[in-house]
mmCIF file of C-alpha atoms in Angstrom:
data_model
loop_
_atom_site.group_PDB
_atom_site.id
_atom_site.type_symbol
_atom_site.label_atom_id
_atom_site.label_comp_id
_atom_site.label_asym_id
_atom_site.label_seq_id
_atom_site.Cartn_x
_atom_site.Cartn_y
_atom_site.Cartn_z
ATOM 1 C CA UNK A 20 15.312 5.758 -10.594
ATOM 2 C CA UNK A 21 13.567 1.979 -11.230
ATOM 3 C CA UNK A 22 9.803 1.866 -10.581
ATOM 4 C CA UNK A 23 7.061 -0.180 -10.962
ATOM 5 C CA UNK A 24 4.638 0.150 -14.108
ATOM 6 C CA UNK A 25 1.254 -0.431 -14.604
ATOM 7 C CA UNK A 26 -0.858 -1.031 -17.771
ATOM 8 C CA UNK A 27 -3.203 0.407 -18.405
ATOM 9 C CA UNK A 28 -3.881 3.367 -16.006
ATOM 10 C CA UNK A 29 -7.694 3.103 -16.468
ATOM 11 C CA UNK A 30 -9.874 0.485 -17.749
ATOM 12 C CA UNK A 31 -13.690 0.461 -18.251
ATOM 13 C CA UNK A 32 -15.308 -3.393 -18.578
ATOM 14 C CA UNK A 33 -18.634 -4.272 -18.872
ATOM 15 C CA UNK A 34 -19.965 -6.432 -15.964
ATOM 16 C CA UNK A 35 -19.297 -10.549 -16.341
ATOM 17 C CA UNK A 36 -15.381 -9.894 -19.010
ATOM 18 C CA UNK A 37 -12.796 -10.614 -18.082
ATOM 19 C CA UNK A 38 -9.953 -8.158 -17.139
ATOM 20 C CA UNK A 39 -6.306 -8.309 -16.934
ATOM 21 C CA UNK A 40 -3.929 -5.919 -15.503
ATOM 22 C CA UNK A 41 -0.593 -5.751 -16.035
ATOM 23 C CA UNK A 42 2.702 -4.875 -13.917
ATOM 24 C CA UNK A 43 6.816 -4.683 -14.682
ATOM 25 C CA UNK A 44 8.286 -4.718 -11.326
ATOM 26 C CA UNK A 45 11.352 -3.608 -10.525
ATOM 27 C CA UNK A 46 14.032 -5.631 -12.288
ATOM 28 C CA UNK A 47 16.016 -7.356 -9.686
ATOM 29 C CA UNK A 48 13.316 -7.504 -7.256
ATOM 30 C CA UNK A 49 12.163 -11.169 -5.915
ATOM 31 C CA UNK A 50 8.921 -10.584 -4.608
ATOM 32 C CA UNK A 51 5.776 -9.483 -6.101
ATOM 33 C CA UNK A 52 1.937 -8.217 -4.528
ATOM 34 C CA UNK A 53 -0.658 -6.986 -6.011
ATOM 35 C CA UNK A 54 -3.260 -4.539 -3.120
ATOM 36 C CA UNK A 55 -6.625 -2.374 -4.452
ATOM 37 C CA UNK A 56 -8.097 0.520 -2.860
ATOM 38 C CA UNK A 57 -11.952 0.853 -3.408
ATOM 39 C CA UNK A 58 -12.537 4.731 -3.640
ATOM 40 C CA UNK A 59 -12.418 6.159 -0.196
ATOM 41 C CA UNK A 60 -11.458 3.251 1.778
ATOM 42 C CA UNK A 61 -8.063 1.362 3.162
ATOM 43 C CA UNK A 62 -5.490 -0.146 0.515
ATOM 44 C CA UNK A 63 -6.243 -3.845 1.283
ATOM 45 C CA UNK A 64 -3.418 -6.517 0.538
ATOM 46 C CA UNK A 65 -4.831 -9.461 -2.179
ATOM 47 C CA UNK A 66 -1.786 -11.458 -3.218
ATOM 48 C CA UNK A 67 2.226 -12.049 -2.606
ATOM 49 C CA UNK A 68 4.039 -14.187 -5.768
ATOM 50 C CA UNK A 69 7.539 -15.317 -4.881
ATOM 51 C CA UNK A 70 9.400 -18.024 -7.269
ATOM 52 C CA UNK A 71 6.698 -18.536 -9.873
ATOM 53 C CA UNK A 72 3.991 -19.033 -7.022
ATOM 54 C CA UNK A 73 1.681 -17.602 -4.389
ATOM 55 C CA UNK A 74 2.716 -17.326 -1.375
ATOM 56 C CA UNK A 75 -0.197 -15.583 0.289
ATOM 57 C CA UNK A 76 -3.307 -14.522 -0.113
ATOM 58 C CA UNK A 77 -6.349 -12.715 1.208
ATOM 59 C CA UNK A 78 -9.807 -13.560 1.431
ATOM 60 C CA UNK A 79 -10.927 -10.716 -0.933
ATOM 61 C CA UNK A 80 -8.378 -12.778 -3.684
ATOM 62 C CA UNK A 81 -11.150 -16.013 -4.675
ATOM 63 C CA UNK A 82 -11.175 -18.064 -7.335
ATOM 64 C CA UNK A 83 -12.007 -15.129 -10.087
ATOM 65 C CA UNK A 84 -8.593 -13.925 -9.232
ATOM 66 C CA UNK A 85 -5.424 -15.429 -10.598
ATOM 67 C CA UNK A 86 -1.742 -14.163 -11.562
ATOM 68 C CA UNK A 87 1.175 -15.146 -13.369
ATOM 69 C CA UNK A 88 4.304 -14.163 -13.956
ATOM 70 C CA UNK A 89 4.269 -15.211 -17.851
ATOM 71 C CA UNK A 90 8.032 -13.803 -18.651
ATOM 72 C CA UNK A 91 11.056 -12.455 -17.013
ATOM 73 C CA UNK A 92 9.690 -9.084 -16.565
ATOM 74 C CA UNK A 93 5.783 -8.874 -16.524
ATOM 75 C CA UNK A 94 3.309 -9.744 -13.449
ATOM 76 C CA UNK A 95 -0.222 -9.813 -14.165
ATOM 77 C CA UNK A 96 -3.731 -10.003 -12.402
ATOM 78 C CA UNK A 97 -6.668 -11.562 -13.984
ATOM 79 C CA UNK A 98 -9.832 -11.213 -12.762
ATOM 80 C CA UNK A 99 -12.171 -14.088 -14.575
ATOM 81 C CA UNK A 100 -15.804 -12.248 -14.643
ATOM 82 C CA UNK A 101 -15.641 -8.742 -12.997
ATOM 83 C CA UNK A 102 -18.292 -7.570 -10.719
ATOM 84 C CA UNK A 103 -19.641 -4.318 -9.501
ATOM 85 C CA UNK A 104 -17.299 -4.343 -7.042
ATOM 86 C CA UNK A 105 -14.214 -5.410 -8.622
ATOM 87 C CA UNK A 106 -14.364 -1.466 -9.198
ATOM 88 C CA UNK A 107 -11.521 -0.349 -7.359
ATOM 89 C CA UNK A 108 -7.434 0.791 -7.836
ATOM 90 C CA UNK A 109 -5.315 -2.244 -8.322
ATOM 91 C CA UNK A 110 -1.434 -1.437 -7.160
ATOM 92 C CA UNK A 111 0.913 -3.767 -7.917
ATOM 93 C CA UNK A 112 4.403 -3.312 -5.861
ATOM 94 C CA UNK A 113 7.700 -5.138 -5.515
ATOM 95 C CA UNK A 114 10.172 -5.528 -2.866
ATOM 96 C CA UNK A 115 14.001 -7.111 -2.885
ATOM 97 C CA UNK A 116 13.499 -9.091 0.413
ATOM 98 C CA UNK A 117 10.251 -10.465 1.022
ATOM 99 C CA UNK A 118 11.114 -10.990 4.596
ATOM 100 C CA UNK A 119 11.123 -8.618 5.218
ATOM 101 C CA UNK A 120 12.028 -4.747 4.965
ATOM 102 C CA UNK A 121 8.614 -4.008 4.299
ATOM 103 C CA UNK A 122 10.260 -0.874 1.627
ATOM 104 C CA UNK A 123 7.943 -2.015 -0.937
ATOM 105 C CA UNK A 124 7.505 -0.029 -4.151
ATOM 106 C CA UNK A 125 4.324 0.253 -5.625
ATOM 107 C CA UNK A 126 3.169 0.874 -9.270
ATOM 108 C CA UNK A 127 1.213 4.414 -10.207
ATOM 109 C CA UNK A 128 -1.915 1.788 -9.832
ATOM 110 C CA UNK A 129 -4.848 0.875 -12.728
ATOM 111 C CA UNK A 130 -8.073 2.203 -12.009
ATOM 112 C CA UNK A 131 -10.557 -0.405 -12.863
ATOM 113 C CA UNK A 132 -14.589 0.442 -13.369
ATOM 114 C CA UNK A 133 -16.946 -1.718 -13.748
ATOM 115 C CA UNK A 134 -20.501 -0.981 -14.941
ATOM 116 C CA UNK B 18 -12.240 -4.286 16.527
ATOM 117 C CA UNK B 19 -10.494 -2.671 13.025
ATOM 118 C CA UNK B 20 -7.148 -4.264 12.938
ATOM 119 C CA UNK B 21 -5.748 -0.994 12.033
ATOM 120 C CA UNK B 22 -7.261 2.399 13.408
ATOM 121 C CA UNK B 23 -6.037 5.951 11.957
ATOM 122 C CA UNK B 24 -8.145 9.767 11.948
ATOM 123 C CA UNK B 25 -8.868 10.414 8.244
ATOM 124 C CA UNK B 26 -9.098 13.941 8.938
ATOM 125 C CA UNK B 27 -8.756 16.114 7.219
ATOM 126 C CA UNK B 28 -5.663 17.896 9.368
ATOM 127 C CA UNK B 29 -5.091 21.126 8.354
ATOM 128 C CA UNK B 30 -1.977 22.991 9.711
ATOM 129 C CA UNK B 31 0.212 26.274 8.782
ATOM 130 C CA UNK B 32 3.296 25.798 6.660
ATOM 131 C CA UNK B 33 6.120 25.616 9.061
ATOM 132 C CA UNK B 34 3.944 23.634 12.062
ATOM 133 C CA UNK B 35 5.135 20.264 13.630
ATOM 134 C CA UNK B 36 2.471 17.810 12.202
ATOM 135 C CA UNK B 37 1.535 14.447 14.380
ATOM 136 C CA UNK B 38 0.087 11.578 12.471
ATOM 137 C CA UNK B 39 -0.761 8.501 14.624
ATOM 138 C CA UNK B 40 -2.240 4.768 14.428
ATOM 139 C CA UNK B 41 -3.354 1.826 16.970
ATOM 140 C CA UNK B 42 -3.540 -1.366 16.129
ATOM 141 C CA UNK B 43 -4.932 -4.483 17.979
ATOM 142 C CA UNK B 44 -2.739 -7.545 16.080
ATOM 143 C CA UNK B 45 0.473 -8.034 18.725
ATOM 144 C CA UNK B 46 1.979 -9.909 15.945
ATOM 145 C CA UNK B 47 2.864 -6.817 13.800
ATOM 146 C CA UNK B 48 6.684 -6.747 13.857
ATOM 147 C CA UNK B 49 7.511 -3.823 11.020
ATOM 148 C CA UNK B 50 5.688 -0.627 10.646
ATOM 149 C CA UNK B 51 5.552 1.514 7.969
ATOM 150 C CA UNK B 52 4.446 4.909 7.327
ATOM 151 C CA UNK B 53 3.443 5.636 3.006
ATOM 152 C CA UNK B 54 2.530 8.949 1.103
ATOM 153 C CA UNK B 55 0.041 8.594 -1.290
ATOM 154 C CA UNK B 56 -0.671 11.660 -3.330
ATOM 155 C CA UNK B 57 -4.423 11.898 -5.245
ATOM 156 C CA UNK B 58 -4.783 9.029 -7.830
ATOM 157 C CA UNK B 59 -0.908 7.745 -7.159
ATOM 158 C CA UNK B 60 0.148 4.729 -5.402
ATOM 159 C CA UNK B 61 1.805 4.779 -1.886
ATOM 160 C CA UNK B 62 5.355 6.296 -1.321
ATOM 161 C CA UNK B 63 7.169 5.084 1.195
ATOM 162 C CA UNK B 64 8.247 7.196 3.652
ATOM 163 C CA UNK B 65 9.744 5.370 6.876
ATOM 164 C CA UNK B 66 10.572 1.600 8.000
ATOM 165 C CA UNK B 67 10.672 1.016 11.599
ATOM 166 C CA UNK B 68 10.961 -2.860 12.956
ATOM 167 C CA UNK B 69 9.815 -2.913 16.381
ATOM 168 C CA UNK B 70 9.750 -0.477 19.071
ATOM 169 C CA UNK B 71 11.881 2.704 19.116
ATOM 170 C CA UNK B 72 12.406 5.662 16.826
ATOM 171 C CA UNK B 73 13.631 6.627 13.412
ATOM 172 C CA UNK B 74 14.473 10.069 11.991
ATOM 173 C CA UNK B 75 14.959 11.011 8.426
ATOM 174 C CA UNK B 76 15.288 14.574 7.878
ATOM 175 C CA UNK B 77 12.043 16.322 8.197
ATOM 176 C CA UNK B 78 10.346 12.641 9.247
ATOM 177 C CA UNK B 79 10.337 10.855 12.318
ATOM 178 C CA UNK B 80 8.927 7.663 12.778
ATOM 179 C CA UNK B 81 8.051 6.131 16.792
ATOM 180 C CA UNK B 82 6.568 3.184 17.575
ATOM 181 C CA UNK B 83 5.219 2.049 20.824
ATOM 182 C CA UNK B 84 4.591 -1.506 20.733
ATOM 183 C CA UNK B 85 3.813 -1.781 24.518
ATOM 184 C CA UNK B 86 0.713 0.835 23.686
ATOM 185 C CA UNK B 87 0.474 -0.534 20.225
ATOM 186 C CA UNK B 88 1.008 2.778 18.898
ATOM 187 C CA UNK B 89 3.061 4.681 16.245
ATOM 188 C CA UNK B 90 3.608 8.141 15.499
ATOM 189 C CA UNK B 91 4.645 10.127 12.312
ATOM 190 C CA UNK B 92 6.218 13.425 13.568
ATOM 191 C CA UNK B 93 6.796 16.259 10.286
ATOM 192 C CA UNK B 94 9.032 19.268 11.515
ATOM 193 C CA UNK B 95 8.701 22.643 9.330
ATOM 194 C CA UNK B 96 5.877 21.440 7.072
ATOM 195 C CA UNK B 97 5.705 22.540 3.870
ATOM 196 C CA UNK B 98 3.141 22.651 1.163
ATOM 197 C CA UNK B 99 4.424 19.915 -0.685
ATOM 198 C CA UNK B 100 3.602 17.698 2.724
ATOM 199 C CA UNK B 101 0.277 18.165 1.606
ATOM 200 C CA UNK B 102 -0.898 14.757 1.052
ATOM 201 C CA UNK B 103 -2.623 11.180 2.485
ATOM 202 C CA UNK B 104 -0.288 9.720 5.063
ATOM 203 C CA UNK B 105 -0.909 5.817 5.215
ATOM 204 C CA UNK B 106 0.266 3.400 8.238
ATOM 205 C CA UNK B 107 0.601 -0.191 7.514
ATOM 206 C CA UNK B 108 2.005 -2.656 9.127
ATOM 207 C CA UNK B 109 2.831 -6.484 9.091
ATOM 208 C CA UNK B 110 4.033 -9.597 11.085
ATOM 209 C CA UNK B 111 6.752 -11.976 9.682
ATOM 210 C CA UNK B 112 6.841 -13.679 6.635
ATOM 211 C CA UNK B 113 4.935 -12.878 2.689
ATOM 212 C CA UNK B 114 2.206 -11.882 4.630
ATOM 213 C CA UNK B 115 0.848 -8.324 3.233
ATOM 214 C CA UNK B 116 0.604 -5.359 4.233
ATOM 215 C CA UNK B 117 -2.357 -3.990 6.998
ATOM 216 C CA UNK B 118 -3.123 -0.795 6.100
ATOM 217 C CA UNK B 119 -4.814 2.500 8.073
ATOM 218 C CA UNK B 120 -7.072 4.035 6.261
ATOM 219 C CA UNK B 121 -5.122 7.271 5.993
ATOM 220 C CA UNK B 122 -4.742 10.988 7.080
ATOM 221 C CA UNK B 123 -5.920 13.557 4.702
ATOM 222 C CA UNK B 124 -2.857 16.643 5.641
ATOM 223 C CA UNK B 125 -3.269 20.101 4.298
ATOM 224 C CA UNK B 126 -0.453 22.763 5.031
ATOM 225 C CA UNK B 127 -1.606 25.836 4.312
ATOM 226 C CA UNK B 128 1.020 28.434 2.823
#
């Protein structure tokens, strides 16, 4: 069965680096998100990518945040100088029809900590 | 107001018991509602679609949504251990909006 991936599973970066986390979506899917879930609290939405550009975004996703689909297959999330509370799960997911079925898949998530 | 309002629980129910997960929501523009199972340190499965009001059953799983009450329901007949898990609602209007997610149901079934 296709799923998402996500590299790596758990990251450790030192306050101020940079991260980047990385995603393979399901192949034939069109659209592409990327949500995190701070321990204990909601899975919050933070980007949609559709034809090589955002198409939304949320408040939490400012201008340390960036992605990019850089080839046919990967989708990655850059955060520029992490923070204390950058600490969180990042899930990428993918969908077929971004408008929508709302049966998106979602990656196995990277944890990222940030000391 | 939280745009999305769920119990965390913990719910804790006998194997075999009809479980009833619920959410309200205050945003009238939500058109699709989902329900997700997210297992410890995994990412969400989905479970059930439902656009608009009405119901939707998929084996063990039904899925209601009220829209009139803004309210939807996850019904589980004949639990089982394995149902042991979070239980996420999310929701969203039109478009490449995201997702709005609850905050999620801790369920134990007991054996």
């Amino acid at each position: 069965e296709p799923e998402v991936t996500q590299t790596p599973s758990h990251q450790v970066t030192q306050m101020g680096q940079e991260v980047i986390l990385r995603c393979v979506p399901i192949s034939n899917h069109l659209y592409f998100y990327w949500y995190r879930q701070i321990l204990g609290q909601k899975v919050e939405f933070l980007v949609s990518f559709y034809n090589n550009e955002i198409s939304e975004k949320s408040e939490i996703f400012d201008d340390q945040f960036s992605v990019e689909r850089p080839d046919g297959s990967n989708f990655t999330l850059k955060i520029r100088s992490t923070k204390l509370e950058d600490s969180a799960m990042y899930f990428c997911a993918s969908t077929l029809a971004g408008g929508f079925t709302g049966e998106l898949f979602f990656g196995e998530g990277s944890r990222l900590t940030v000391l | 107001q939280k745009e999305v309002e769920q119990d965390p629980g913990p719910l804790s129910v006998p194997e075999g018991a009809i479980v009833s997960l619920n959410c309200t929501y205050s945003n009238s523009a939500f058109q699709y509602f989902m329900w997700y199972r997210q297992y410890s340190r995994k990412g969400p499965e989905l479970l059930m679609y439902t656009y608009s009001s009405g119901n939707k059953e998929d084996g063990r799983f039904t899925a209601q949504v009220d829209k009139s009450s803004k309210y939807i329901s996850l019904f589980i007949r004949d639990s089982q251990p394995s149902d042991s898990a979070t239980y996420l609602c999310a929701m969203k209007g039109g478009g490449a909006d995201g997702l709005t997610f609850g905050k999620g149901t801790h369920l134990i079934i007991q054996p």
